[in-house]
């Protein structure tokens, strides 16, 4: 069977059959195992990617948890510092209050002591004035008026000097 231009239909069909057998053989021998290998490889890489994403997510959660714990510890530390400062301020205030009370007591005792010393000095000076006046009156009665007056002035001056020395 020959066609014009020397084209043999039988030869063309045989070449086509050979080509189909070749393509089919190559498909089953090469393409199918390579495709299967590539699919397995893609699946393995997808699993590895998913596992890495899961580990990354877990690590981020763990890091967030640790950060939350650190924040909580920082907050507790701030609270304890604030409490310590309050306690220290309270203790300092108590010491200041005690010191103020002691100072007030010392001042009150000093005032009381000064008052008693002043009262004693006033009492003593009155007593001395009375004694001087009595002595002057006695001398005045016994001696002349002029001598008595001079004597009174001398005694008063001695009394002043005596008070200044005390």
Short mmCIF file of C-alpha atoms in Angstrom, two decimals:
data_model
loop_
_atom_site.label_atom_id
_atom_site.label_comp_id
_atom_site.label_asym_id
_atom_site.label_seq_id
_atom_site.Cartn_x
_atom_site.Cartn_y
_atom_site.Cartn_z
CA UNK A 1 0.00 0.00 0.00
CA UNK A 2 1.61 2.96 -1.17
CA UNK A 3 0.34 6.46 -1.39
CA UNK A 4 1.45 9.04 -3.76
CA UNK A 5 4.80 10.61 -2.99
CA UNK A 6 6.07 7.29 -1.74
CA UNK A 7 4.36 7.50 1.59
CA UNK A 8 3.79 4.07 3.04
CA UNK A 9 0.84 4.08 5.40
CA UNK A 10 1.94 0.86 7.00
CA UNK A 11 5.29 2.37 7.87
CA UNK A 12 3.63 5.42 9.38
CA UNK A 13 1.34 3.26 11.50
CA UNK A 14 4.28 1.15 12.67
CA UNK A 15 6.22 4.28 13.62
CA UNK A 16 3.20 5.60 15.44
CA UNK A 17 2.78 2.28 17.27
CA UNK A 18 6.48 2.30 18.15
CA UNK A 19 6.14 5.87 19.37
CA UNK A 20 3.11 5.02 21.54
CA UNK A 21 4.93 1.97 22.97
CA UNK A 22 8.00 4.11 23.63
CA UNK A 23 5.96 6.86 25.31
CA UNK A 24 4.02 4.29 27.37
CA UNK A 25 7.20 2.48 28.37
CA UNK A 26 8.94 5.69 29.32
CA UNK A 27 5.86 6.78 31.25
CA UNK A 28 5.79 3.62 33.34
CA UNK A 29 9.56 3.25 33.61
CA UNK A 30 10.65 6.88 34.19
CA UNK A 31 7.84 9.35 34.66
CA UNK A 32 5.77 7.41 37.17
CA UNK A 33 8.65 6.62 39.62
CA UNK A 34 10.09 10.14 39.29
CA UNK A 35 6.66 11.69 39.89
CA UNK A 36 6.09 9.36 42.85
CA UNK A 37 9.55 10.29 44.25
CA UNK A 38 8.84 14.02 43.76
CA UNK A 39 5.42 13.72 45.44
CA UNK A 40 6.96 11.86 48.39
CA UNK A 41 9.70 14.46 48.62
CA UNK A 42 7.17 17.32 48.49
CA UNK A 43 5.09 15.57 51.17
CA UNK A 44 8.17 15.08 53.38
CA UNK A 45 9.14 18.74 52.97
CA UNK A 46 5.54 19.78 53.71
CA UNK A 47 5.64 17.66 56.90
CA UNK A 48 9.00 19.15 57.86
CA UNK A 49 7.64 22.64 57.19
CA UNK A 50 4.53 21.90 59.27
CA UNK A 51 6.66 20.44 62.08
CA UNK A 52 8.94 23.50 61.98
CA UNK A 53 5.90 25.81 62.04
CA UNK A 54 4.47 23.83 64.98
CA UNK A 55 7.78 24.03 66.83
CA UNK A 56 8.03 27.73 66.06
CA UNK A 57 4.49 28.28 67.32
CA UNK A 58 5.25 26.25 70.44
CA UNK A 59 8.47 28.20 70.98
CA UNK A 60 6.59 31.49 70.59
CA UNK A 61 3.96 30.32 73.10
CA UNK A 62 6.72 29.26 75.49
CA UNK A 63 8.49 32.58 75.03
CA UNK A 64 5.22 34.44 75.65
CA UNK A 65 4.66 32.32 78.76
CA UNK A 66 8.16 33.06 80.02
CA UNK A 67 7.69 36.76 79.28
CA UNK A 68 4.40 36.72 81.20
CA UNK A 69 6.16 35.04 84.14
CA UNK A 70 8.97 37.61 83.98
CA UNK A 71 6.42 40.42 83.90
CA UNK A 72 4.63 38.88 86.88
CA UNK A 73 7.92 38.57 88.78
CA UNK A 74 8.80 42.16 87.92
CA UNK A 75 5.42 43.30 89.22
CA UNK A 76 5.88 41.28 92.43
CA UNK A 77 9.35 42.78 92.81
CA UNK A 78 7.96 46.30 92.39
CA UNK A 79 5.22 45.57 94.94
CA UNK A 80 7.73 44.19 97.44
CA UNK A 81 9.99 47.19 96.93
CA UNK A 82 7.03 49.49 97.52
CA UNK A 83 6.10 47.53 100.67
CA UNK A 84 9.71 47.68 101.89
CA UNK A 85 9.82 51.41 101.29
CA UNK A 86 6.54 51.87 103.15
CA UNK A 87 7.85 49.80 106.06
CA UNK A 88 11.12 51.73 106.09
CA UNK A 89 9.26 55.05 105.97
CA UNK A 90 6.96 53.92 108.78
CA UNK A 91 9.96 52.86 110.89
CA UNK A 92 11.72 56.17 110.18
CA UNK A 93 8.55 58.08 111.08
CA UNK A 94 8.25 56.10 114.34
CA UNK A 95 11.84 56.93 115.21
CA UNK A 96 11.22 60.60 114.41
CA UNK A 97 8.08 60.56 116.55
CA UNK A 98 9.96 58.93 119.44
CA UNK A 99 12.80 61.44 119.08
CA UNK A 100 10.28 64.30 119.05
CA UNK A 101 8.58 62.91 122.17
CA UNK A 102 11.95 62.61 123.92
CA UNK A 103 12.87 66.14 122.87
CA UNK A 104 9.52 67.42 124.17
CA UNK A 105 10.06 65.59 127.46
CA UNK A 106 13.58 67.00 127.79
CA UNK A 107 12.33 70.52 127.04
CA UNK A 108 9.45 70.15 129.52
CA UNK A 109 11.86 68.89 132.21
CA UNK A 110 14.27 71.74 131.46
CA UNK A 111 11.44 74.30 131.68
CA UNK A 112 10.22 72.78 134.93
CA UNK A 113 13.75 72.81 136.31
CA UNK A 114 14.30 76.39 135.14
CA UNK A 115 10.98 77.42 136.70
CA UNK A 116 11.86 75.81 140.01
CA UNK A 117 15.33 77.44 139.95
CA UNK A 118 13.71 80.79 139.16
CA UNK A 119 11.16 80.39 141.94
CA UNK A 120 13.91 79.43 144.38
CA UNK A 121 15.98 82.43 143.30
CA UNK A 122 12.98 84.76 143.73
CA UNK A 123 12.20 83.22 147.13
CA UNK A 124 15.83 83.48 148.22
CA UNK A 125 16.11 87.07 147.03
CA UNK A 126 12.90 88.03 148.86
CA UNK A 127 14.17 86.34 151.98
CA UNK A 128 17.50 88.20 151.71
CA UNK A 129 15.69 91.49 151.10
CA UNK A 130 13.57 90.90 154.16
CA UNK A 131 16.66 90.09 156.19
CA UNK A 132 18.42 93.16 154.85
CA UNK A 133 15.41 95.31 155.58
CA UNK A 134 15.21 93.88 159.10
CA UNK A 135 18.90 94.38 159.67
CA UNK A 136 18.67 97.89 158.29
CA UNK A 137 15.66 98.64 160.44
CA UNK A 138 17.47 97.35 163.53
CA UNK A 139 20.53 99.41 162.77
CA UNK A 140 18.40 102.39 161.99
CA UNK A 141 16.68 102.10 165.26
CA UNK A 142 19.96 101.69 167.11
CA UNK A 143 22.07 104.28 165.37
CA UNK A 144 21.61 107.65 163.95
CA UNK A 145 19.46 108.08 160.93
CA UNK A 146 22.28 109.14 158.63
CA UNK A 147 24.61 106.30 159.61
CA UNK A 148 21.73 103.86 159.36
CA UNK A 149 20.84 105.03 155.85
CA UNK A 150 24.48 104.66 154.73
CA UNK A 151 24.58 101.25 156.34
CA UNK A 152 21.33 100.28 154.57
CA UNK A 153 22.80 101.30 151.22
CA UNK A 154 25.99 99.39 151.93
CA UNK A 155 24.05 96.28 152.89
CA UNK A 156 21.86 96.56 149.79
CA UNK A 157 24.96 96.89 147.63
CA UNK A 158 26.53 93.86 149.29
CA UNK A 159 23.30 91.97 148.68
CA UNK A 160 23.45 92.86 145.00
CA UNK A 161 27.02 91.74 144.75
CA UNK A 162 26.13 88.58 146.63
CA UNK A 163 23.28 87.84 144.17
CA UNK A 164 25.52 88.47 141.19
CA UNK A 165 28.08 85.97 142.44
CA UNK A 166 25.46 83.28 142.88
#
